PDB file of C-alpha atoms in Angstrom:
ATOM      1  CA  MET J   1     -45.989-121.602  34.329  1.00 46.00           C
ATOM      2  CA  LEU J   2     -42.669-123.101  33.242  1.00 46.00           C
ATOM      3  CA  SER J   3     -40.837-119.777  33.738  1.00 47.00           C
ATOM      4  CA  LYS J   4     -42.372-119.438  37.213  1.00 46.00           C
ATOM      5  CA  LEU J   5     -41.179-122.947  38.089  1.00 45.00           C
ATOM      6  CA  ARG J   6     -37.663-122.114  36.855  1.00 44.00           C
ATOM      7  CA  SER J   7     -37.648-118.940  38.938  1.00 44.00           C
ATOM      8  CA  ILE J   8     -38.637-120.881  42.087  1.00 42.00           C
ATOM      9  CA  SER J   9     -36.054-123.537  41.290  1.00 41.00           C
ATOM     10  CA  THR J  10     -33.332-120.882  40.882  1.00 38.00           C
ATOM     11  CA  ARG J  11     -34.277-119.199  44.178  1.00 39.00           C
ATOM     12  CA  PHE J  12     -34.305-122.550  45.953  1.00 37.00           C
ATOM     13  CA  SER J  13     -30.850-123.377  44.530  1.00 37.00           C
ATOM     14  CA  LEU J  14     -29.492-120.035  45.710  1.00 34.00           C
ATOM     15  CA  LEU J  15     -30.883-120.666  49.178  1.00 35.00           C
ATOM     16  CA  LEU J  16     -29.112-124.022  49.260  1.00 35.00           C
ATOM     17  CA  LEU J  17     -25.830-122.408  48.232  1.00 35.00           C
ATOM     18  CA  LEU J  18     -26.069-119.593  50.778  1.00 35.00           C
ATOM     19  CA  PRO J  19     -24.836-121.706  53.730  1.00 38.00           C
ATOM     20  CA  ILE J  20     -21.915-122.976  51.609  1.00 36.00           C
ATOM     21  CA  ALA J  21     -20.942-119.404  50.714  1.00 35.00           C
ATOM     22  CA  THR J  22     -21.131-118.476  54.380  1.00 36.00           C
ATOM     23  CA  LEU J  23     -18.938-121.469  55.264  1.00 38.00           C
ATOM     24  CA  SER J  24     -16.247-120.505  52.791  1.00 37.00           C
ATOM     25  CA  THR J  25     -15.481-117.260  54.627  1.00 39.00           C
ATOM     26  CA  GLY J  26     -15.821-118.382  58.229  1.00 46.00           C
ATOM     27  CA  VAL J  27     -17.705-120.784  60.431  1.00 46.00           C
ATOM     28  CA  VAL J  28     -18.601-120.864  64.066  1.00 47.00           C
ATOM     29  CA  LEU J  29     -18.532-124.492  65.164  1.00 47.00           C
ATOM     30  CA  PRO J  30     -20.793-125.219  68.105  1.00 42.00           C
ATOM     31  CA  ASN J  31     -21.643-128.776  69.144  1.00 41.00           C
ATOM     32  CA  ALA J  32     -24.249-129.195  66.412  1.00 38.00           C
ATOM     33  CA  ILE J  33     -23.151-128.760  62.822  1.00 40.00           C
ATOM     34  CA  ALA J  34     -26.494-127.357  61.725  1.00 38.00           C
ATOM     35  CA  ALA J  35     -25.988-124.321  63.922  1.00 39.00           C
ATOM     36  CA  SER J  36     -22.621-123.665  62.313  1.00 40.00           C
ATOM     37  CA  GLN J  37     -24.181-123.381  58.871  1.00 41.00           C
ATOM     38  CA  THR J  38     -26.575-120.660  59.982  1.00 41.00           C
ATOM     39  CA  ALA J  39     -24.096-118.617  62.041  1.00 44.00           C
ATOM     40  CA  PRO J  40     -23.093-115.263  60.551  1.00 46.00           C
ATOM     41  CA  ALA J  41     -19.551-115.391  59.202  1.00 47.00           C
ATOM     42  CA  SER J  42     -18.305-111.943  60.128  1.00 47.00           C
ATOM     43  CA  SER J  43     -19.838-111.411  63.536  1.00 49.00           C
ATOM     44  CA  GLY J  44     -17.596-113.867  65.435  1.00 50.00           C
ATOM     45  CA  PRO J  45     -18.796-116.282  68.046  1.00 49.00           C
ATOM     46  CA  GLN J  46     -21.740-115.062  70.098  1.00 66.00           C
ATOM     47  CA  ASN J  47     -21.707-118.132  72.307  1.00 75.00           C
ATOM     48  CA  PRO J  48     -18.584-118.362  74.506  1.00 71.00           C
ATOM     49  CA  GLN J  49     -18.675-122.166  74.070  1.00 78.00           C
ATOM     50  CA  ALA J  50     -18.498-121.795  70.267  1.00 87.00           C
ATOM     51  CA  MET J  51     -15.348-122.445  68.277  1.00 87.00           C
ATOM     52  CA  GLN J  52     -14.736-120.092  65.367  1.00 92.00           C
ATOM     53  CA  LEU J  53     -13.099-121.469  62.224  1.00 91.00           C
ATOM     54  CA  LYS J  54     -11.889-119.298  59.344  1.00 95.00           C
ATOM     55  CA  ALA J  55     -10.379-120.612  56.095  1.00 97.00           C
ATOM     56  CA  ASN J  56     -10.091-119.901  52.396  1.00 97.00           C
ATOM     57  CA  VAL J  57     -12.423-122.814  51.564  1.00 97.00           C
ATOM     58  CA  THR J  58     -14.746-124.707  53.890  1.00 95.00           C
ATOM     59  CA  GLU J  59     -17.022-127.640  53.118  1.00 96.00           C
ATOM     60  CA  ALA J  60     -19.562-129.097  55.521  1.00 95.00           C
ATOM     61  CA  ASN J  61     -21.522-132.334  55.316  1.00 95.00           C
ATOM     62  CA  ALA J  62     -24.635-132.224  57.484  1.00 94.00           C
ATOM     63  CA  LYS J  63     -25.159-136.006  57.207  1.00 95.00           C
ATOM     64  CA  THR J  64     -21.695-137.031  58.401  1.00 95.00           C
ATOM     65  CA  GLY J  65     -21.098-134.006  60.633  1.00 94.00           C
ATOM     66  CA  VAL J  66     -17.676-133.420  59.050  1.00 95.00           C
ATOM     67  CA  VAL J  67     -16.361-129.933  58.262  1.00 95.00           C
ATOM     68  CA  VAL J  68     -13.235-129.628  56.080  1.00 97.00           C
ATOM     69  CA  ALA J  69     -11.406-126.292  55.973  1.00 97.00           C
ATOM     70  CA  ARG J  70      -8.458-125.628  53.647  1.00 97.00           C
ATOM     71  CA  GLY J  71      -6.100-122.714  53.181  1.00 96.00           C
ATOM     72  CA  ASN J  72      -5.020-120.268  55.873  1.00 96.00           C
ATOM     73  CA  VAL J  73      -7.045-122.047  58.578  1.00 97.00           C
ATOM     74  CA  GLN J  74      -7.516-120.048  61.773  1.00 97.00           C
ATOM     75  CA  ILE J  75      -9.301-121.365  64.857  1.00 95.00           C
ATOM     76  CA  ASN J  76     -10.379-119.361  67.876  1.00 95.00           C
ATOM     77  CA  TYR J  77     -11.919-121.193  70.848  1.00 92.00           C
ATOM     78  CA  PRO J  78     -12.415-118.612  73.638  1.00 93.00           C
ATOM     79  CA  ALA J  79     -13.935-121.073  76.134  1.00 91.00           C
ATOM     80  CA  ARG J  80     -10.621-122.954  76.303  1.00 92.00           C
ATOM     81  CA  LYS J  81      -8.398-119.994  75.386  1.00 94.00           C
ATOM     82  CA  ILE J  82      -7.131-121.762  72.255  1.00 94.00           C
ATOM     83  CA  GLN J  83      -5.892-120.114  69.066  1.00 96.00           C
ATOM     84  CA  ALA J  84      -4.563-122.235  66.208  1.00 96.00           C
ATOM     85  CA  THR J  85      -3.377-121.948  62.619  1.00 97.00           C
ATOM     86  CA  ALA J  86      -2.846-124.667  60.009  1.00 97.00           C
ATOM     87  CA  ALA J  87      -3.034-125.360  56.293  1.00 97.00           C
ATOM     88  CA  GLN J  88      -6.037-127.676  56.759  1.00 98.00           C
ATOM     89  CA  ALA J  89      -8.492-128.664  59.489  1.00 97.00           C
ATOM     90  CA  VAL J  90     -11.019-131.495  59.547  1.00 97.00           C
ATOM     91  CA  TYR J  91     -13.651-131.274  62.283  1.00 95.00           C
ATOM     92  CA  PHE J  92     -15.475-134.507  63.136  1.00 96.00           C
ATOM     93  CA  SER J  93     -18.347-133.027  65.139  1.00 92.00           C
ATOM     94  CA  LYS J  94     -19.941-136.361  66.087  1.00 93.00           C
ATOM     95  CA  GLU J  95     -16.632-137.602  67.533  1.00 94.00           C
ATOM     96  CA  GLY J  96     -15.542-134.285  69.040  1.00 93.00           C
ATOM     97  CA  ARG J  97     -12.230-134.410  67.158  1.00 95.00           C
ATOM     98  CA  ILE J  98     -10.330-131.874  65.066  1.00 96.00           C
ATOM     99  CA  VAL J  99      -7.357-132.917  62.908  1.00 97.00           C
ATOM    100  CA  LEU J 100      -5.113-129.991  61.962  1.00 97.00           C
ATOM    101  CA  SER J 101      -2.399-130.524  59.349  1.00 96.00           C
ATOM    102  CA  GLY J 102       0.258-128.511  57.578  1.00 95.00           C
ATOM    103  CA  ASP J 103       2.527-126.317  59.726  1.00 94.00           C
ATOM    104  CA  VAL J 104       0.202-126.430  62.746  1.00 96.00           C
ATOM    105  CA  TYR J 105       0.687-123.864  65.503  1.00 96.00           C
ATOM    106  CA  ILE J 106      -1.465-123.872  68.642  1.00 96.00           C
ATOM    107  CA  LEU J 107      -1.394-121.322  71.472  1.00 95.00           C
ATOM    108  CA  GLN J 108      -3.234-121.863  74.764  1.00 94.00           C
ATOM    109  CA  GLU J 109      -2.665-119.587  77.765  1.00 92.00           C
ATOM    110  CA  GLY J 110       0.957-118.933  76.820  1.00 91.00           C
ATOM    111  CA  ASN J 111       1.717-122.611  76.128  1.00 93.00           C
ATOM    112  CA  SER J 112       2.422-123.447  72.495  1.00 94.00           C
ATOM    113  CA  LEU J 113       2.581-126.526  70.311  1.00 94.00           C
ATOM    114  CA  ARG J 114       3.992-126.813  66.796  1.00 94.00           C
ATOM    115  CA  GLY J 115       3.907-129.872  64.542  1.00 94.00           C
ATOM    116  CA  GLU J 116       2.915-131.159  61.131  1.00 95.00           C
ATOM    117  CA  THR J 117      -0.288-132.879  62.317  1.00 95.00           C
ATOM    118  CA  VAL J 118      -2.115-132.217  65.584  1.00 95.00           C
ATOM    119  CA  THR J 119      -5.305-133.942  66.671  1.00 95.00           C
ATOM    120  CA  TYR J 120      -7.392-132.097  69.253  1.00 95.00           C
ATOM    121  CA  LEU J 121      -9.813-134.257  71.226  1.00 94.00           C
ATOM    122  CA  VAL J 122     -12.377-131.607  72.142  1.00 91.00           C
ATOM    123  CA  ASN J 123     -14.256-133.550  74.825  1.00 91.00           C
ATOM    124  CA  GLU J 124     -11.029-134.508  76.608  1.00 92.00           C
ATOM    125  CA  GLY J 125      -9.233-131.191  76.049  1.00 91.00           C
ATOM    126  CA  ARG J 126      -6.189-133.133  74.858  1.00 92.00           C
ATOM    127  CA  PHE J 127      -3.752-132.586  71.975  1.00 93.00           C
ATOM    128  CA  VAL J 128      -1.841-135.347  70.147  1.00 93.00           C
ATOM    129  CA  ALA J 129       0.951-133.957  67.970  1.00 93.00           C
ATOM    130  CA  LEU J 130       3.008-135.655  65.252  1.00 92.00           C
ATOM    131  CA  PRO J 131       6.052-134.120  63.551  1.00 91.00           C
ATOM    132  CA  GLU J 132       6.992-133.911  59.921  1.00 88.00           C
ATOM    133  CA  GLN J 133       9.214-136.830  58.823  1.00 89.00           C
ATOM    134  CA  ASN J 134      12.712-136.608  60.379  1.00 90.00           C
ATOM    135  CA  ARG J 135      11.653-133.652  62.541  1.00 91.00           C
ATOM    136  CA  GLN J 136      10.335-133.189  66.058  1.00 91.00           C
ATOM    137  CA  VAL J 137       7.273-131.671  67.649  1.00 90.00           C
ATOM    138  CA  GLU J 138       8.028-128.431  69.465  1.00 90.00           C
ATOM    139  CA  ALA J 139       6.176-127.621  72.674  1.00 91.00           C
ATOM    140  CA  ILE J 140       6.673-124.741  75.086  1.00 91.00           C
ATOM    141  CA  TYR J 141       5.001-124.990  78.476  1.00 90.00           C
ATOM    142  CA  LEU J 142       4.867-122.281  81.109  1.00 90.00           C
ATOM    143  CA  VAL J 143       5.478-123.702  84.571  1.00 87.00           C
ATOM    144  CA  PRO J 144       3.886-121.474  87.216  1.00 83.00           C
ATOM    145  CA  GLU J 145       5.630-120.813  90.504  1.00 81.00           C
ATOM    146  CA  THR J 146       3.645-122.121  93.441  1.00 77.00           C
ATOM    147  CA  ALA J 147       3.231-120.061  96.607  1.00 67.00           C
ATOM    148  CA  ASN J 148       3.499-123.100  98.899  1.00 68.00           C
ATOM    149  CA  ALA J 149       6.703-124.407  97.374  1.00 63.00           C
ATOM    150  CA  ALA J 150       9.585-125.021  99.754  1.00 65.00           C
ATOM    151  CA  PRO J 151      12.454-122.563  99.382  1.00 66.00           C
ATOM    152  CA  ALA J 152      15.266-123.711  97.188  1.00 66.00           C
ATOM    153  CA  PRO J 153      18.141-125.300  99.088  1.00 67.00           C
ATOM    154  CA  ALA J 154      21.262-123.213  99.575  1.00 65.00           C
ATOM    155  CA  PRO J 155      23.796-123.807  96.845  1.00 66.00           C
ATOM    156  CA  VAL J 156      26.634-126.173  97.744  1.00 59.00           C
ATOM    157  CA  PRO J 157      30.087-124.681  97.156  1.00 58.00           C
ATOM    158  CA  VAL J 158      32.111-126.447  94.515  1.00 62.00           C
ATOM    159  CA  ASN J 159      35.272-126.676  96.673  1.00 61.00           C
ATOM    160  CA  PRO J 160      34.150-126.434 100.279  1.00 58.00           C
ATOM    161  CA  ALA J 161      36.776-125.499 102.871  1.00 59.00           C
ATOM    162  CA  PRO J 162      37.637-128.288 105.321  1.00 63.00           C
ATOM    163  CA  VAL J 163      35.794-128.042 108.579  1.00 60.00           C
ATOM    164  CA  LYS J 164      38.027-128.077 111.687  1.00 62.00           C
ATOM    165  CA  PRO J 165      36.402-129.556 114.749  1.00 61.00           C
ATOM    166  CA  ALA J 166      36.072-127.137 117.611  1.00 60.00           C
ATOM    167  CA  LYS J 167      38.249-127.915 120.650  1.00 62.00           C
ATOM    168  CA  MET J 168      36.134-128.620 123.620  1.00 59.00           C
ATOM    169  CA  PRO J 169      37.610-129.561 126.997  1.00 61.00           C
ATOM    170  CA  PHE J 170      36.536-132.915 128.215  1.00 56.00           C
ATOM    171  CA  PRO J 171      34.832-132.752 131.561  1.00 60.00           C
ATOM    172  CA  THR J 172      36.926-134.191 134.324  1.00 58.00           C
ATOM    173  CA  ALA J 173      35.589-135.826 137.420  1.00 57.00           C
ATOM    174  CA  PRO J 174      36.115-133.881 140.612  1.00 59.00           C
ATOM    175  CA  LYS J 175      39.069-135.045 142.646  1.00 61.00           C
ATOM    176  CA  ALA J 176      38.101-137.418 145.364  1.00 59.00           C
ATOM    177  CA  THR J 177      38.653-136.176 148.879  1.00 61.00           C
ATOM    178  CA  PRO J 178      39.678-138.699 151.486  1.00 61.00           C
ATOM    179  CA  VAL J 179      36.952-139.570 153.863  1.00 62.00           C
ATOM    180  CA  THR J 180      38.002-139.748 157.448  1.00 60.00           C
ATOM    181  CA  PRO J 181      35.902-141.285 160.099  1.00 62.00           C
ATOM    182  CA  ALA J 182      34.362-138.810 162.348  1.00 60.00           C
ATOM    183  CA  THR J 183      35.813-138.909 165.792  1.00 60.00           C
ATOM    184  CA  LYS J 184      33.880-138.294 168.934  1.00 60.00           C
ATOM    185  CA  PRO J 185      35.448-136.168 171.499  1.00 60.00           C
ATOM    186  CA  SER J 186      36.551-138.255 174.346  1.00 59.00           C
ATOM    187  CA  PRO J 187      35.041-137.604 177.709  1.00 61.00           C
ATOM    188  CA  ASN J 188      38.477-137.257 179.241  1.00 62.00           C
ATOM    189  CA  SER J 189      39.714-134.460 177.159  1.00 54.00           C
TER     190      SER J 189
END
């Protein structure tokens, strides 16, 4: 009886460790943390709204809803066309916030952001980046050309030639012709 109880206890312990082993190789982070623990690690996100997180070590706390990933962190979020790498990521699922730290690089639709610490507010779709001490955040944004934009003004020459006014004759009033009273022919003529 005691050996049977130990066997059940060992199986139960292995079942509890299985989600942690799955998390250490890769996690798909949907809105609920419980779903992330049961997602297969190697299949990638099945749900287009899911965010995939890969790291060397990942720990998840179902009570707090916090996932901590360390070492070679890679994030892929197809719904928002985001790819990111960092040394560490902390996902606060209840707050909808991800804090990436350690040589963070984010790419979204050709735009990129690089900094030491970047917080991504998932619900707002907003990034807040901080640099390493005595450094700057680097951001590259693609500015699309708009079809309705007004054409660019013609360039102004650096040394324009002086403009000579055109000679135009001034109109003159017609010469006045003397007015003579009309004469009636006389009856005697």
